[in-house]
């Protein structure tokens, strides 16, 4: 969507604060020995208490309030009573929701407990690259140039990017134009970021894979060559200068 009134900006801020607070609290709540279903139910209650509705559930009938992916699962992981978190697991939580007609999206990867499996370096790469990318976004910047920045920064650190997972427009629904904000230079994409538009910018930084494939459950995605992936995501408003980071209070950069 494009922000045209103060009321629209206020609505987007309110929806964004709901998803940001939910992600922040879920990150604090997650611990070894807990099932991903318990963690999801906790997040679902926060969303409900804030008057927000789960976007993946509303839009796609997703079997959970949030997407929780663990270790080799890259994204869209289904919360489960049998998936128990362990010390050192790499976990990704993606929280998106609708509130009063406005939709917002955010996510982050982190390590459960101590970093016994040495995933923190990958997590840090994803966080730092998202920050660099967002700081370069303003009206008129080519979307493909931001993709080039993300892939270049990933390669510098010895990582790859997932080419079929992208950021996207958001605001009046979960996925809007621009539909593909890729993590690499897509030379066929000549579109530019537009001032006042709302977009969800996300990194997909991986150890070995370059494409994500869907498992038989119809939701969970894993890498075509295995390995691990870290993702971080903020919903922002594009301006003529520094973007407004609507989901800043999720504290994924802290």
mmCIF file of N, CA and C in Angstrom, residues 129-197:
data_model
loop_
_atom_site.group_PDB
_atom_site.id
_atom_site.type_symbol
_atom_site.label_atom_id
_atom_site.label_comp_id
_atom_site.label_asym_id
_atom_site.label_seq_id
_atom_site.Cartn_x
_atom_site.Cartn_y
_atom_site.Cartn_z
ATOM 1 N N UNK A 129 23.060 -7.785 7.537
ATOM 2 C CA UNK A 129 22.761 -7.537 6.119
ATOM 3 C C UNK A 129 21.401 -6.862 5.967
ATOM 4 N N UNK A 130 20.409 -7.269 6.769
ATOM 5 C CA UNK A 130 19.099 -6.611 6.706
ATOM 6 C C UNK A 130 19.239 -5.131 7.059
ATOM 7 N N UNK A 131 20.026 -4.849 8.076
ATOM 8 C CA UNK A 131 20.214 -3.465 8.491
ATOM 9 C C UNK A 131 20.873 -2.638 7.380
ATOM 10 N N UNK A 132 21.901 -3.207 6.753
ATOM 11 C CA UNK A 132 22.574 -2.509 5.639
ATOM 12 C C UNK A 132 21.610 -2.263 4.493
ATOM 13 N N UNK A 133 20.819 -3.271 4.171
ATOM 14 C CA UNK A 133 19.883 -3.152 3.044
ATOM 15 C C UNK A 133 18.838 -2.074 3.310
ATOM 16 N N UNK A 134 18.226 -2.108 4.488
ATOM 17 C CA UNK A 134 17.168 -1.143 4.810
ATOM 18 C C UNK A 134 17.709 0.284 4.815
ATOM 19 N N UNK A 135 18.926 0.448 5.307
ATOM 20 C CA UNK A 135 19.522 1.785 5.352
ATOM 21 C C UNK A 135 19.756 2.381 3.956
ATOM 22 N N UNK A 136 19.762 1.536 2.928
ATOM 23 C CA UNK A 136 19.982 2.000 1.549
ATOM 24 C C UNK A 136 18.676 2.231 0.782
ATOM 25 N N UNK A 137 17.551 1.882 1.401
ATOM 26 C CA UNK A 137 16.270 1.982 0.685
ATOM 27 C C UNK A 137 15.667 3.370 0.828
ATOM 28 N N UNK A 138 15.324 3.959 -0.310
ATOM 29 C CA UNK A 138 14.543 5.198 -0.346
ATOM 30 C C UNK A 138 13.846 5.266 -1.703
ATOM 31 N N UNK A 139 12.940 6.211 -1.831
ATOM 32 C CA UNK A 139 12.204 6.342 -3.086
ATOM 33 C C UNK A 139 13.148 6.496 -4.269
ATOM 34 N N UNK A 140 12.911 5.728 -5.343
ATOM 35 C CA UNK A 140 13.721 5.807 -6.551
ATOM 36 C C UNK A 140 14.823 4.775 -6.654
ATOM 37 N N UNK A 141 15.156 4.131 -5.534
ATOM 38 C CA UNK A 141 16.210 3.102 -5.564
ATOM 39 C C UNK A 141 15.675 1.852 -6.255
ATOM 40 N N UNK A 142 16.495 1.280 -7.129
ATOM 41 C CA UNK A 142 16.076 0.042 -7.816
ATOM 42 C C UNK A 142 15.989 -1.120 -6.819
ATOM 43 N N UNK A 143 14.923 -1.881 -6.913
ATOM 44 C CA UNK A 143 14.757 -3.062 -6.067
ATOM 45 C C UNK A 143 15.895 -4.045 -6.317
ATOM 46 N N UNK A 144 16.307 -4.183 -7.571
ATOM 47 C CA UNK A 144 17.372 -5.143 -7.898
ATOM 48 C C UNK A 144 18.720 -4.730 -7.293
ATOM 49 N N UNK A 145 18.929 -3.428 -7.076
ATOM 50 C CA UNK A 145 20.180 -2.974 -6.455
ATOM 51 C C UNK A 145 20.256 -3.392 -4.986
ATOM 52 N N UNK A 146 19.117 -3.398 -4.314
ATOM 53 C CA UNK A 146 19.089 -3.863 -2.915
ATOM 54 C C UNK A 146 19.339 -5.373 -2.878
ATOM 55 N N UNK A 147 18.776 -6.088 -3.843
ATOM 56 C CA UNK A 147 19.045 -7.527 -3.948
ATOM 57 C C UNK A 147 20.517 -7.805 -4.163
ATOM 58 N N UNK A 148 21.147 -6.995 -5.005
ATOM 59 C CA UNK A 148 22.582 -7.143 -5.277
ATOM 60 C C UNK A 148 23.395 -6.897 -4.009
ATOM 61 N N UNK A 149 23.009 -5.874 -3.249
ATOM 62 C CA UNK A 149 23.690 -5.584 -1.975
ATOM 63 C C UNK A 149 23.596 -6.774 -1.027
ATOM 64 N N UNK A 150 22.395 -7.338 -0.899
ATOM 65 C CA UNK A 150 22.192 -8.464 0.028
ATOM 66 C C UNK A 150 23.062 -9.657 -0.368
ATOM 67 N N UNK A 151 23.040 -10.005 -1.654
ATOM 68 C CA UNK A 151 23.822 -11.165 -2.098
ATOM 69 C C UNK A 151 25.328 -10.904 -1.960
ATOM 70 N N UNK A 152 25.758 -9.696 -2.293
ATOM 71 C CA UNK A 152 27.181 -9.353 -2.182
ATOM 72 C C UNK A 152 27.656 -9.458 -0.738
ATOM 73 N N UNK A 153 26.851 -8.945 0.189
ATOM 74 C CA UNK A 153 27.214 -9.002 1.611
ATOM 75 C C UNK A 153 27.224 -10.445 2.115
ATOM 76 N N UNK A 154 26.304 -11.254 1.617
ATOM 77 C CA UNK A 154 26.266 -12.674 2.013
ATOM 78 C C UNK A 154 27.527 -13.389 1.528
ATOM 79 N N UNK A 155 27.887 -13.149 0.268
ATOM 80 C CA UNK A 155 29.077 -13.793 -0.300
ATOM 81 C C UNK A 155 30.344 -13.395 0.445
ATOM 82 N N UNK A 156 30.437 -12.130 0.835
ATOM 83 C CA UNK A 156 31.604 -11.648 1.594
ATOM 84 C C UNK A 156 31.815 -12.466 2.860
ATOM 85 N N UNK A 157 30.713 -12.917 3.436
ATOM 86 C CA UNK A 157 30.761 -13.654 4.700
ATOM 87 C C UNK A 157 30.797 -15.170 4.488
ATOM 88 N N UNK A 158 30.844 -15.593 3.219
ATOM 89 C CA UNK A 158 30.907 -17.022 2.919
ATOM 90 C C UNK A 158 29.561 -17.713 2.836
ATOM 91 N N UNK A 159 28.488 -16.919 2.651
ATOM 92 C CA UNK A 159 27.142 -17.495 2.597
ATOM 93 C C UNK A 159 26.501 -17.295 1.235
ATOM 94 N N UNK A 160 25.347 -17.937 1.062
ATOM 95 C CA UNK A 160 24.543 -17.820 -0.155
ATOM 96 C C UNK A 160 23.205 -17.171 0.194
ATOM 97 N N UNK A 161 22.392 -16.910 -0.818
ATOM 98 C CA UNK A 161 21.034 -16.418 -0.581
ATOM 99 C C UNK A 161 20.041 -17.372 -1.242
ATOM 100 N N UNK A 162 18.840 -17.399 -0.682
ATOM 101 C CA UNK A 162 17.774 -18.215 -1.269
ATOM 102 C C UNK A 162 17.059 -17.374 -2.326
ATOM 103 N N UNK A 163 17.032 -17.880 -3.552
ATOM 104 C CA UNK A 163 16.564 -17.068 -4.677
ATOM 105 C C UNK A 163 15.058 -17.087 -4.890
ATOM 106 N N UNK A 164 14.363 -18.064 -4.308
ATOM 107 C CA UNK A 164 12.917 -18.107 -4.543
ATOM 108 C C UNK A 164 12.110 -17.725 -3.298
ATOM 109 N N UNK A 165 12.759 -17.075 -2.343
ATOM 110 C CA UNK A 165 12.053 -16.473 -1.213
ATOM 111 C C UNK A 165 12.369 -14.979 -1.258
ATOM 112 N N UNK A 166 11.342 -14.142 -1.125
ATOM 113 C CA UNK A 166 11.555 -12.706 -1.319
ATOM 114 C C UNK A 166 10.770 -11.867 -0.323
ATOM 115 N N UNK A 167 11.196 -10.609 -0.191
ATOM 116 C CA UNK A 167 10.385 -9.625 0.499
ATOM 117 C C UNK A 167 9.229 -9.215 -0.400
ATOM 118 N N UNK A 168 8.366 -8.310 0.092
ATOM 119 C CA UNK A 168 7.132 -8.009 -0.639
ATOM 120 C C UNK A 168 6.460 -6.758 -0.092
ATOM 121 N N UNK A 169 5.559 -6.213 -0.885
ATOM 122 C CA UNK A 169 4.707 -5.146 -0.396
ATOM 123 C C UNK A 169 3.723 -5.696 0.627
ATOM 124 N N UNK A 170 3.235 -4.824 1.507
ATOM 125 C CA UNK A 170 2.300 -5.243 2.556
ATOM 126 C C UNK A 170 1.479 -4.016 2.960
ATOM 127 N N UNK A 171 0.368 -4.229 3.655
ATOM 128 C CA UNK A 171 -0.402 -3.079 4.131
ATOM 129 C C UNK A 171 -1.895 -3.315 4.180
ATOM 130 N N UNK A 172 -2.517 -3.488 3.025
ATOM 131 C CA UNK A 172 -3.952 -3.779 2.986
ATOM 132 C C UNK A 172 -4.227 -5.265 2.825
ATOM 133 N N UNK A 173 -3.171 -6.030 2.595
ATOM 134 C CA UNK A 173 -3.220 -7.497 2.623
ATOM 135 C C UNK A 173 -1.807 -7.955 2.939
ATOM 136 N N UNK A 174 -1.617 -9.268 3.102
ATOM 137 C CA UNK A 174 -0.311 -9.778 3.523
ATOM 138 C C UNK A 174 0.742 -9.637 2.429
ATOM 139 N N UNK A 175 0.348 -9.909 1.188
ATOM 140 C CA UNK A 175 1.295 -9.795 0.071
ATOM 141 C C UNK A 175 0.727 -8.878 -1.005
ATOM 142 N N UNK A 176 1.442 -7.811 -1.288
ATOM 143 C CA UNK A 176 1.020 -6.834 -2.292
ATOM 144 C C UNK A 176 2.214 -6.490 -3.183
ATOM 145 N N UNK A 177 1.967 -5.677 -4.202
ATOM 146 C CA UNK A 177 3.074 -5.177 -5.031
ATOM 147 C C UNK A 177 3.937 -4.222 -4.186
ATOM 148 N N UNK A 178 5.250 -4.206 -4.403
ATOM 149 C CA UNK A 178 6.004 -5.085 -5.302
ATOM 150 C C UNK A 178 6.085 -6.501 -4.734
ATOM 151 N N UNK A 179 5.794 -7.497 -5.570
ATOM 152 C CA UNK A 179 5.664 -8.873 -5.087
ATOM 153 C C UNK A 179 7.005 -9.571 -4.885
ATOM 154 N N UNK A 180 8.053 -9.107 -5.543
ATOM 155 C CA UNK A 180 9.335 -9.813 -5.432
ATOM 156 C C UNK A 180 10.471 -8.849 -5.144
ATOM 157 N N UNK A 181 10.817 -8.764 -3.853
ATOM 158 C CA UNK A 181 12.005 -8.001 -3.450
ATOM 159 C C UNK A 181 13.065 -9.052 -3.147
ATOM 160 N N UNK A 182 13.785 -9.447 -4.206
ATOM 161 C CA UNK A 182 14.677 -10.607 -4.136
ATOM 162 C C UNK A 182 15.981 -10.295 -3.398
ATOM 163 N N UNK A 183 16.653 -11.361 -2.956
ATOM 164 C CA UNK A 183 17.934 -11.253 -2.251
ATOM 165 C C UNK A 183 19.122 -11.365 -3.212
ATOM 166 N N UNK A 184 18.886 -11.099 -4.487
ATOM 167 C CA UNK A 184 19.968 -11.107 -5.479
ATOM 168 C C UNK A 184 19.584 -10.113 -6.570
ATOM 169 N N UNK A 185 20.514 -9.790 -7.443
ATOM 170 C CA UNK A 185 20.191 -8.855 -8.524
ATOM 171 C C UNK A 185 19.384 -9.559 -9.606
ATOM 172 N N UNK A 186 18.099 -9.309 -9.616
ATOM 173 C CA UNK A 186 17.225 -9.831 -10.669
ATOM 174 C C UNK A 186 17.220 -8.804 -11.798
ATOM 175 N N UNK A 187 17.993 -9.068 -12.843
ATOM 176 C CA UNK A 187 18.168 -8.063 -13.907
ATOM 177 C C UNK A 187 16.883 -7.831 -14.707
ATOM 178 N N UNK A 188 15.896 -8.708 -14.540
ATOM 179 C CA UNK A 188 14.620 -8.510 -15.235
ATOM 180 C C UNK A 188 13.678 -7.605 -14.440
ATOM 181 N N UNK A 189 14.040 -7.336 -13.186
ATOM 182 C CA UNK A 189 13.198 -6.485 -12.345
ATOM 183 C C UNK A 189 13.713 -5.035 -12.419
ATOM 184 N N UNK A 190 12.997 -4.207 -13.157
ATOM 185 C CA UNK A 190 13.439 -2.817 -13.344
ATOM 186 C C UNK A 190 12.660 -1.848 -12.447
ATOM 187 N N UNK A 191 11.822 -2.387 -11.553
ATOM 188 C CA UNK A 191 11.011 -1.530 -10.687
ATOM 189 C C UNK A 191 11.868 -0.869 -9.602
ATOM 190 N N UNK A 192 11.348 0.237 -9.108
ATOM 191 C CA UNK A 192 12.046 0.996 -8.066
ATOM 192 C C UNK A 192 11.145 1.135 -6.841
ATOM 193 N N UNK A 193 11.769 1.332 -5.694
ATOM 194 C CA UNK A 193 10.993 1.604 -4.481
ATOM 195 C C UNK A 193 10.293 2.954 -4.624
ATOM 196 N N UNK A 194 9.024 2.992 -4.203
ATOM 197 C CA UNK A 194 8.247 4.223 -4.321
ATOM 198 C C UNK A 194 8.087 4.878 -2.954
ATOM 199 N N UNK A 195 8.272 6.180 -2.925
ATOM 200 C CA UNK A 195 8.086 6.941 -1.692
ATOM 201 C C UNK A 195 6.678 6.706 -1.142
ATOM 202 N N UNK A 196 6.594 6.546 0.182
ATOM 203 C CA UNK A 196 5.344 6.337 0.932
ATOM 204 C C UNK A 196 4.789 4.917 0.813
ATOM 205 N N UNK A 197 5.473 4.038 0.076
ATOM 206 C CA UNK A 197 4.993 2.651 -0.013
ATOM 207 C C UNK A 197 5.428 1.866 1.224
#
